CSV table of C-alpha atoms and ligand atoms in Angstrom, one decimal:
chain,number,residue,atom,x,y,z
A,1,UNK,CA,-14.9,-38.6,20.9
A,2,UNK,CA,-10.9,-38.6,20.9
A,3,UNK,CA,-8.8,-39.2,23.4
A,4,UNK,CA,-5.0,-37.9,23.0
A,5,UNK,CA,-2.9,-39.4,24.8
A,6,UNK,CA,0.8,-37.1,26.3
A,7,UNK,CA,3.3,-37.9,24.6
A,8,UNK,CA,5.2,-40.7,24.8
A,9,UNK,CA,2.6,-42.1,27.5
A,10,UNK,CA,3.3,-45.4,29.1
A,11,UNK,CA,1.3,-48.7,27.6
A,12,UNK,CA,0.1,-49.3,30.9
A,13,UNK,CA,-1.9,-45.8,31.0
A,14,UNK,CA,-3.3,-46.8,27.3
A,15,UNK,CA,-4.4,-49.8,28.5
A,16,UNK,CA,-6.5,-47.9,31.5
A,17,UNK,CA,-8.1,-45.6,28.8
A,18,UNK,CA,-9.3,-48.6,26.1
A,19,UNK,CA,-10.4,-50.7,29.4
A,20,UNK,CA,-12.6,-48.0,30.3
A,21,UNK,CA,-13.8,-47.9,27.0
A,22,UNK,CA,-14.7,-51.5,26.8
A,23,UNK,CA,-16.0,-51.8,29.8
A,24,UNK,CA,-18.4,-48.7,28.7
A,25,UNK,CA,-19.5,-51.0,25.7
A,26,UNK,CA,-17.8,-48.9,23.0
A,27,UNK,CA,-14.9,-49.6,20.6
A,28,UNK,CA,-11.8,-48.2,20.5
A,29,UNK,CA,-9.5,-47.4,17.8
A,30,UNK,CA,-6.2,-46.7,18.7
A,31,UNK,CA,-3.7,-44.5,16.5
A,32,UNK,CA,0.1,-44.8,17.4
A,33,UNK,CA,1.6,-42.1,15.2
A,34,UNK,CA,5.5,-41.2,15.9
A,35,UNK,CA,4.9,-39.0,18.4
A,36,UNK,CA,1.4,-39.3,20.4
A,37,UNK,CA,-1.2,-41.9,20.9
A,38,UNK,CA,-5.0,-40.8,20.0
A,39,UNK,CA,-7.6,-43.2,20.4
A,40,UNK,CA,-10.8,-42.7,18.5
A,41,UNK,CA,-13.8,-43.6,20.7
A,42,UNK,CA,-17.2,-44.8,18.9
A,43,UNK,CA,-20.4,-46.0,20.3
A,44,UNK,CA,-24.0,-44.2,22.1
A,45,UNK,CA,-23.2,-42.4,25.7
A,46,UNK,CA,-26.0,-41.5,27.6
A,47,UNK,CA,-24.4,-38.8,29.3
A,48,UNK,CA,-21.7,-37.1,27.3
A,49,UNK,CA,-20.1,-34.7,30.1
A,50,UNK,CA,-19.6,-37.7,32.6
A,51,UNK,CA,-17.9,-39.2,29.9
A,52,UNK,CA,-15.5,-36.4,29.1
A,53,UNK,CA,-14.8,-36.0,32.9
A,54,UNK,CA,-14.3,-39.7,33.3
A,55,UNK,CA,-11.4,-40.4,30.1
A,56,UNK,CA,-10.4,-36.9,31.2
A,57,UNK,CA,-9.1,-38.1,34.3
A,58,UNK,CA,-7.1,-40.7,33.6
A,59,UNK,CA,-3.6,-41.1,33.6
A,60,UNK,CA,-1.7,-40.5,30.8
A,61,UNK,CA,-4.8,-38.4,29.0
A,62,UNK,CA,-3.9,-34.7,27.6
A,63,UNK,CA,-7.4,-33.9,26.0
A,64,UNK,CA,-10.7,-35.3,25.4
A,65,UNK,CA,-12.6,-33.9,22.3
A,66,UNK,CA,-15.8,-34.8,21.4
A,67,UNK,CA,-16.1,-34.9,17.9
A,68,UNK,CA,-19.6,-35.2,15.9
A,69,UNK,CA,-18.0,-35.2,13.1
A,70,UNK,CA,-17.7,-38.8,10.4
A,71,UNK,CA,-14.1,-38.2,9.8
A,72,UNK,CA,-12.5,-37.4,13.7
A,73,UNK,CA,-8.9,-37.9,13.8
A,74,UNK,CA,-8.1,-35.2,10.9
A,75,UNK,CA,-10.7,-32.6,11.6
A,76,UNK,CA,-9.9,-29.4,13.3
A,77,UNK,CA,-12.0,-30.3,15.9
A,78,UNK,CA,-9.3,-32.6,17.4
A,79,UNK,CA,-6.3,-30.2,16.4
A,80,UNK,CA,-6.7,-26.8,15.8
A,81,UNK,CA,-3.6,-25.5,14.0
A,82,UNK,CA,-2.4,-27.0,11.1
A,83,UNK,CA,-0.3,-30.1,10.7
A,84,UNK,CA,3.2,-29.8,9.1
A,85,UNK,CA,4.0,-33.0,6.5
A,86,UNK,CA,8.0,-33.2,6.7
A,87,UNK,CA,10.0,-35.1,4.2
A,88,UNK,CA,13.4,-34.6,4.3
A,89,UNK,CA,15.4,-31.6,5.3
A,90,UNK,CA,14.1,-28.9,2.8
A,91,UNK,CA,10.7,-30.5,1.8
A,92,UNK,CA,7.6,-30.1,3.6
A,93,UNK,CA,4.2,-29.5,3.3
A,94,UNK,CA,1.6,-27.2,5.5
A,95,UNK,CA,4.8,-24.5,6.2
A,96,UNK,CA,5.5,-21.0,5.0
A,97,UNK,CA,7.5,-22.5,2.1
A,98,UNK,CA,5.5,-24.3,-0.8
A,99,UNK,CA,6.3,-28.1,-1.7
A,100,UNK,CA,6.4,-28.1,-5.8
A,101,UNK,CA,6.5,-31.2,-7.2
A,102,UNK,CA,7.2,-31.7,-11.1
A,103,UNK,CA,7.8,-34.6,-13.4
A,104,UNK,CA,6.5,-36.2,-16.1
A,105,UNK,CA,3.2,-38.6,-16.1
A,106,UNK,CA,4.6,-41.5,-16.1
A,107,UNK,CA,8.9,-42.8,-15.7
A,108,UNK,CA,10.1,-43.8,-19.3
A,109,UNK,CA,13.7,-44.1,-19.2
A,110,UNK,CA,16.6,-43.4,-17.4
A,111,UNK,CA,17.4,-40.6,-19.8
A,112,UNK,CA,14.2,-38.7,-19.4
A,113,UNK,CA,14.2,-38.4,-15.7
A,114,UNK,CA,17.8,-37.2,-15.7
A,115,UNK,CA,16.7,-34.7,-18.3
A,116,UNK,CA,14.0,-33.7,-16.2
A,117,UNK,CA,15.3,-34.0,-13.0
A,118,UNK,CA,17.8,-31.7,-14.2
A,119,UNK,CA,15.4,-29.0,-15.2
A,120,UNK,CA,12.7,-28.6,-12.6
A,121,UNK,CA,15.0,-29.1,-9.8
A,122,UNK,CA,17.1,-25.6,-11.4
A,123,UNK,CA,13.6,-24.0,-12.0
A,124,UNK,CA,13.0,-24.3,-8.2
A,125,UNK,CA,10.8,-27.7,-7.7
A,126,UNK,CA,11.5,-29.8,-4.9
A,127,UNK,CA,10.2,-32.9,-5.4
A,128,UNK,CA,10.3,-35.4,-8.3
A,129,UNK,CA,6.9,-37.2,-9.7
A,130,UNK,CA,6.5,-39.9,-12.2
A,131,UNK,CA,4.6,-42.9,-12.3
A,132,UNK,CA,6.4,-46.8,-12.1
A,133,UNK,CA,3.3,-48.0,-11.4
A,134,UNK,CA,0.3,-46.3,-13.7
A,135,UNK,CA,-3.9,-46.8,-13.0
A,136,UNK,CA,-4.2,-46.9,-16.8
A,137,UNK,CA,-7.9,-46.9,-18.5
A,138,UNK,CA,-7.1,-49.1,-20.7
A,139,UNK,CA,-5.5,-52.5,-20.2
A,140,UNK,CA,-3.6,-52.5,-23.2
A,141,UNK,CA,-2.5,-48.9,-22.2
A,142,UNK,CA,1.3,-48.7,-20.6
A,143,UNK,CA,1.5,-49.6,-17.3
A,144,UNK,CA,4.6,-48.6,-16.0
A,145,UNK,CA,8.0,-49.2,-16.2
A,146,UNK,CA,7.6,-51.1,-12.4
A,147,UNK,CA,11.3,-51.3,-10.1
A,148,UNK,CA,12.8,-50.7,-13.4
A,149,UNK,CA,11.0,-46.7,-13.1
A,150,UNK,CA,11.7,-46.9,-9.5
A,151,UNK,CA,15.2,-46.8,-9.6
A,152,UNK,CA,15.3,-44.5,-12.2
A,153,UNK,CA,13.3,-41.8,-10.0
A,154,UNK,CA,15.4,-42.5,-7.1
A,155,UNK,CA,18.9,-41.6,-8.9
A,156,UNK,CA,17.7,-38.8,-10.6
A,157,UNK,CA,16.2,-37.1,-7.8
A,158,UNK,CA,19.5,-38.3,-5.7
A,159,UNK,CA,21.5,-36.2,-8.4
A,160,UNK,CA,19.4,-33.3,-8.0
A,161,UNK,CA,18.5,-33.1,-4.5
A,162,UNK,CA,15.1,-33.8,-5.0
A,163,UNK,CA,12.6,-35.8,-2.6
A,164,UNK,CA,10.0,-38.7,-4.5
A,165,UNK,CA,6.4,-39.2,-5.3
A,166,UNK,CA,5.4,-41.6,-6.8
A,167,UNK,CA,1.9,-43.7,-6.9
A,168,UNK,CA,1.3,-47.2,-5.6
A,169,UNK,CA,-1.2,-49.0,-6.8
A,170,UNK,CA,-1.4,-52.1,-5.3
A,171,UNK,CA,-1.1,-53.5,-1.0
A,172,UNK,CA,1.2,-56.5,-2.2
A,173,UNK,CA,3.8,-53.2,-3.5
A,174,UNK,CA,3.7,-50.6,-0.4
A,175,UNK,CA,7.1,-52.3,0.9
A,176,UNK,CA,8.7,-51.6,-2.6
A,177,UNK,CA,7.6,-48.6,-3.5
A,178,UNK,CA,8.4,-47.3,0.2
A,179,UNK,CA,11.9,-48.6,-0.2
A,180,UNK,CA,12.3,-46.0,-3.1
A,181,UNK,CA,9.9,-43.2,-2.6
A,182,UNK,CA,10.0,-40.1,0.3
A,183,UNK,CA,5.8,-40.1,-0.7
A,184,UNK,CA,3.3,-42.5,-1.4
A,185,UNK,CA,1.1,-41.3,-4.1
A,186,UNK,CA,-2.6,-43.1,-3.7
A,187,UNK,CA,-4.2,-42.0,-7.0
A,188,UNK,CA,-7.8,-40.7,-7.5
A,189,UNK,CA,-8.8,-44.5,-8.7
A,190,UNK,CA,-7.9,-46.1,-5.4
A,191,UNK,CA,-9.3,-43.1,-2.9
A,192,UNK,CA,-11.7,-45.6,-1.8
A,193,UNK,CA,-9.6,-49.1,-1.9
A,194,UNK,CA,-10.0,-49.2,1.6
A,195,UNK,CA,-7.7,-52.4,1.7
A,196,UNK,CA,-4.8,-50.3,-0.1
A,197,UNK,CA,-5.9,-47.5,2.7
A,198,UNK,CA,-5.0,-49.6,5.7
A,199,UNK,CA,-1.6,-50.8,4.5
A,200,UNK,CA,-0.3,-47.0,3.5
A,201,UNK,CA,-1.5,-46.5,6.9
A,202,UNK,CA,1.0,-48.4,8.1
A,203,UNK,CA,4.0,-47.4,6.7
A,204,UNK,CA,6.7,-45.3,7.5
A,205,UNK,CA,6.3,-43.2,4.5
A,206,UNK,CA,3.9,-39.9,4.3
A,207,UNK,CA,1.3,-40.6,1.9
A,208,UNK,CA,-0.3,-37.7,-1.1
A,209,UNK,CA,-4.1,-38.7,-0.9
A,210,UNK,CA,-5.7,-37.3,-4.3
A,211,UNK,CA,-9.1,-37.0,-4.5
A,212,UNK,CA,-11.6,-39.5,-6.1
A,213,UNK,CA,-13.0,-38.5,-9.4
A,214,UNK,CA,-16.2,-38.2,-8.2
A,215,UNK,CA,-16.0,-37.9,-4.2
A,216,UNK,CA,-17.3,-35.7,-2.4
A,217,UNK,CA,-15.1,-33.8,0.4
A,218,UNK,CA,-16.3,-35.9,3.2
A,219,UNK,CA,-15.6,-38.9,1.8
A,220,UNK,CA,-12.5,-37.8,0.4
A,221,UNK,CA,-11.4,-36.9,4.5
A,222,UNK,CA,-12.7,-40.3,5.4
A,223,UNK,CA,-10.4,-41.8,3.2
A,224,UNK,CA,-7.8,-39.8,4.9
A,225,UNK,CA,-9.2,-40.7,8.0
A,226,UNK,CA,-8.5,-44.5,7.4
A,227,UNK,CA,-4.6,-43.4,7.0
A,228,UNK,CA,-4.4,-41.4,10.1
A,229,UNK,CA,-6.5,-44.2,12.1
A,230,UNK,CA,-4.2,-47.0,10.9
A,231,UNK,CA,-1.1,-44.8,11.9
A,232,UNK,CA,0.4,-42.8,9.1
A,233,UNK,CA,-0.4,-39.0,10.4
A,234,UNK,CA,1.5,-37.5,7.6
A,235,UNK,CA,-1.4,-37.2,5.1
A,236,UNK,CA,-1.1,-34.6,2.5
A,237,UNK,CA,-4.2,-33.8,0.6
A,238,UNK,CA,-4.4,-33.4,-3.3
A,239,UNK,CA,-7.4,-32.0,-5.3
A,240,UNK,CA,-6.8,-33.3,-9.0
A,241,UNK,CA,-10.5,-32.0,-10.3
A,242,UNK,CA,-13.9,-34.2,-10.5
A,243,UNK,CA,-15.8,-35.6,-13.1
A,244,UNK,CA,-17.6,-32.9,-14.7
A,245,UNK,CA,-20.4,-32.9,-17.9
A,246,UNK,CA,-18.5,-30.5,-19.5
A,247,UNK,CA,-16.4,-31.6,-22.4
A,248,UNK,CA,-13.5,-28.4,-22.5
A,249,UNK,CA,-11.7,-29.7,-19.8
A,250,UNK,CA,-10.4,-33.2,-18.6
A,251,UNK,CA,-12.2,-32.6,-15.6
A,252,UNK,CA,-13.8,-29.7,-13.1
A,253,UNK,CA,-10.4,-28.1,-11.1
A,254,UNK,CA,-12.2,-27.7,-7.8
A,255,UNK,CA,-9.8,-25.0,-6.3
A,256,UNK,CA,-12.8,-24.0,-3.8
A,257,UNK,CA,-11.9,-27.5,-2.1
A,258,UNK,CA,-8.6,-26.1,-1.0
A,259,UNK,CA,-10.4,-23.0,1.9
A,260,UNK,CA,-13.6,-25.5,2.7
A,261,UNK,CA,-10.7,-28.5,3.3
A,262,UNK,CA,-8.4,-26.3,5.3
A,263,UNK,CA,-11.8,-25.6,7.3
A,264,UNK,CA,-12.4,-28.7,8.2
A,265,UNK,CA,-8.9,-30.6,8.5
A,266,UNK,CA,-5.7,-29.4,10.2
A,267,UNK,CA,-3.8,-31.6,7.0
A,268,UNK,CA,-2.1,-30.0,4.2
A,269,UNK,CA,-3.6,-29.5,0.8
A,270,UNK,CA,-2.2,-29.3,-2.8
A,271,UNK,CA,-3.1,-28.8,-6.3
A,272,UNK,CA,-2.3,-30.8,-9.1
A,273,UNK,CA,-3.7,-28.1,-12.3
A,274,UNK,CA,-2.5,-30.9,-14.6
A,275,UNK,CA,-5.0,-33.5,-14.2
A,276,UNK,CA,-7.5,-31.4,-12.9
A,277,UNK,CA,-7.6,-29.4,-16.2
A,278,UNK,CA,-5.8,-32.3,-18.7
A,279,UNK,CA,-4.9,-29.1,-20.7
A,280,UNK,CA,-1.6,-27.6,-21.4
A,281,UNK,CA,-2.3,-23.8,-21.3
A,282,UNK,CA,-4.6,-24.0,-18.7
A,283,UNK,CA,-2.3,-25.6,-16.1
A,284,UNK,CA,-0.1,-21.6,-15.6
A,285,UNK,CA,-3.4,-19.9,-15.0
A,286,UNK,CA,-4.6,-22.7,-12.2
A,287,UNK,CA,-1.4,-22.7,-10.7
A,288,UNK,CA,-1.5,-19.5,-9.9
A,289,UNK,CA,-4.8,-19.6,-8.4
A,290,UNK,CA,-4.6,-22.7,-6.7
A,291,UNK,CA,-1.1,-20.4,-4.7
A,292,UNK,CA,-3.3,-17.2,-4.3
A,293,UNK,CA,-6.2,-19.4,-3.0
A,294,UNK,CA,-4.2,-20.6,-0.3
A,295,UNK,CA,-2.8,-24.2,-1.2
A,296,UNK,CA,0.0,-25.9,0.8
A,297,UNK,CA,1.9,-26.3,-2.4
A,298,UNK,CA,1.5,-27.7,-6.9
A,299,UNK,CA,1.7,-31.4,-8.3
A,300,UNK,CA,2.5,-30.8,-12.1
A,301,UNK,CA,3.5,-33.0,-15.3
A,302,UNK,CA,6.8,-31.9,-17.2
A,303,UNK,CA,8.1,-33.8,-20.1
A,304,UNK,CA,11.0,-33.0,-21.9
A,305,UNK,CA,9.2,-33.9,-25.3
A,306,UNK,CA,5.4,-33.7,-24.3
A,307,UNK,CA,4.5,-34.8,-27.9
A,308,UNK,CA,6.1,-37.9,-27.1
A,309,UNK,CA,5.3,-38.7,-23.8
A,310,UNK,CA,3.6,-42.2,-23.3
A,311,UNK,CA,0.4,-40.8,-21.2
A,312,UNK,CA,-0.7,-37.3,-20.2
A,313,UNK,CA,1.2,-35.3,-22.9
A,314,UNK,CA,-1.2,-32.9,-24.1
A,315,UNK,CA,-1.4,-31.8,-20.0
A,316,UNK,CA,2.7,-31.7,-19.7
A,317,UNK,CA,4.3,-28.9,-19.7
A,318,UNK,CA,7.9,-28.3,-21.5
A,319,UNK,CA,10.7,-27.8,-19.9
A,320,UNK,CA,10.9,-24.2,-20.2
A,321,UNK,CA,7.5,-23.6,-20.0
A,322,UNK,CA,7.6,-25.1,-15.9
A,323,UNK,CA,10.4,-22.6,-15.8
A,324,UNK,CA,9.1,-19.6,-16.9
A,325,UNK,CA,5.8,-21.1,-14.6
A,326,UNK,CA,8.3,-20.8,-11.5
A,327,UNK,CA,9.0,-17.4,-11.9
A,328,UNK,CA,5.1,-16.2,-12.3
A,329,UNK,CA,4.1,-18.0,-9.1
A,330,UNK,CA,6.7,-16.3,-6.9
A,331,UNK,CA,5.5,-13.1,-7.0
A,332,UNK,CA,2.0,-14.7,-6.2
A,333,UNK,CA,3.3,-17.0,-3.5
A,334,UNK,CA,5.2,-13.8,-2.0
A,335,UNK,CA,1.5,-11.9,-1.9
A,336,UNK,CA,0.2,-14.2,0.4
A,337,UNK,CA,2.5,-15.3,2.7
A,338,UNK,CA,4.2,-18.1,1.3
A,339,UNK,CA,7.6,-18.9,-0.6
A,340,UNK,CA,8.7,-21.4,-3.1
A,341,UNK,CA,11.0,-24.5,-1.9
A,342,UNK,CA,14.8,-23.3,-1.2
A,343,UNK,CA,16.9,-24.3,-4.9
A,344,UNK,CA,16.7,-27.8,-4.6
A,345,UNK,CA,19.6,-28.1,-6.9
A,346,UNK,CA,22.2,-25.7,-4.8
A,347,UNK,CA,21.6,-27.9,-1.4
A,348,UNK,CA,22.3,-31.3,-3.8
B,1,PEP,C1,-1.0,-39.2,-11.9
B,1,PEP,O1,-0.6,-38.5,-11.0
B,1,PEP,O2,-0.3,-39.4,-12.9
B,1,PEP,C2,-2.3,-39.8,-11.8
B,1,PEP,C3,-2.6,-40.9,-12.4
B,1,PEP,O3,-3.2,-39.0,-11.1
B,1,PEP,P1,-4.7,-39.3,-10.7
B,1,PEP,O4,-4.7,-40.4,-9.8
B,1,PEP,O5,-5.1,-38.0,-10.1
B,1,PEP,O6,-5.5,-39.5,-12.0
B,2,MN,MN1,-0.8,-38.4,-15.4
């Protein structure tokens, strides 16, 4: 069951709803986001419509839901239309307007940011990626440029009017990375660091959730559901592809998780055809698709030299090639109801 609270309700009427629910024997977990309180409500009722009419009468209460659902907080069944992520004025997810976010794997130098920053914002991106802090395979693989990649992200995209994403890997670096970034990316490794889950959920920052490379849409949203219940409401969803046996692809695009997630969870949903693919000419063709099928907006790797990027080049696009990308997907984004981000690089 969830309770939502009105809007800016007073403590005092909070306190009457989680004393009922104690008193009731069942636990309580309260969700303060920046505009409403919901309180989550677990534990056996005997009689479910007393219950309702009970919390229901309160003061302070707007709704009661009952949910049966594992995940609660971002299902549809506790709110019906669709949440808007915003970032920053001109950048937000879940709208009319697609987010597009391009950059390269992972932050090299100051240089190659500017470069790229540069060209995708012109193409029509709004958002910067790159990696400071990288989930690498190997340990002996490079990590990440750290604060150093940081502050190279945040001066590029300050140049060229662009918002940032970028991952965090670790609880002991939410603070830092927050300081820098507009978007906290948790990567597909961490989907399930439930520690890591708790403390994005608590900052001020909106948080990309990608999924796990082998979860399963449930527990992908009860990931997300571990954000929203520690706080964070602005959750943006990213499918990145699953493990797969097949060996021609990096891994198995799942572009039917974008309709069945929508169905289940009023929180936006992107595509990132670059990791869910790990191949260069296939990441036009599922961009395209992932925008016809309905997806809130496109992660996607750009390097200025691919061949010499330092992870991910063989899925990077060029420079041109994102551009000439841009310009298939309008027509595509038009069909359905959707536009790409205003030029990033005429409001900078
Ligand atoms: C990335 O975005 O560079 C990345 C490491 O993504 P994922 O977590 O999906 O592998
Ligand atoms: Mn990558």
């Amino acid at each position: 069951m969830i309770i939502v609270m009105r809007p800016h309700c007073a403590e005092s009427e909070l306190e009457g709803v989680t004393a009922l629910i104690a008193t009731l024997n069942m636990s309580a977990h309260v969700s303060k986001g920046a505009e409403r309180t919901i309180v989550g409500v677990v534990g056996a009722a005997n009689d479910k419509e007393t219950l309702l009419a009970q919390f229901a009468g309160l003061d302070g209460v707007e709704s009661v839901v009952p949910i049966s659902k594992s995940f609660k907080l971002v299902s549809r069944e506790a709110k019906a239309e669709r949440s808007i992520v915003r970032v920053k004025a001109g950048v937000s997810f879940g709208g009319t307007t697609l987010a597009v976010c391009a950059g390269p794997c992972s932050v090299e130098s100051r240089e190659q940011l500017e470069a790229t920053a540069e060209a995708v914002s012109r193409a029509g991106a709004n958002i910067l990626r790159g990696g400071a802090f990288k989930p690498r395979t190997s340990p002996y693989a490079f990590q990440g440029l750290g604060e150093d990649g940081l502050k190279f992200l945040r001066d590029a995209a300050d140049r060229y009017g662009l918002a940032v994403v970028t991952e965090v890997l670790d609880v002991r670096d939410v603070e830092l990375v927050s300081r820098y970034t507009d978007i906290l990316q948790v990567g597909a490794r961490n989907m399930q660091n439930f520690t890591l889950l708790r403390e994005v959920g608590g900052a001020r920052v909106p948080v990309l959730l990608k999924r796990g490379i082998a979860a399963t849409i449930d527990e992908w949203l009860m990931a997300a559901e571990y954000v929203y219940v520690a706080g964070n409401h602005d959750i943006v969803l990213c499918e990145r592809g699953i493990r797969s046996y097949d060996q021609q692809t990096r891994n198995l695009l799942d572009l039917s998780a974008v309709p069945v997630v929508q169905g289940l969870t009023h929180l936006p949903i992107i595509v990132d055809p670059s990791h869910g693919t790990g191949v260069r000419a296939l990441v036009a063709p599922m961009s395209l698709a992932a925008v016809a099928g309905g997806a809130d907006g496109l992660i996607i790797e750009v390097h200025p030299n691919p061949a010499a990027a330092f992870s991910d080049g063989p899925q990077s696009l060029t420079l041109p090639m994102f551009a000439e990308l841009m310009a298939r997907i309008e027509p595509v984004a038009k069909a359905v109801g959707r536009a790409l981000p205003e030029a990033a690089a005429a409001a900078a």
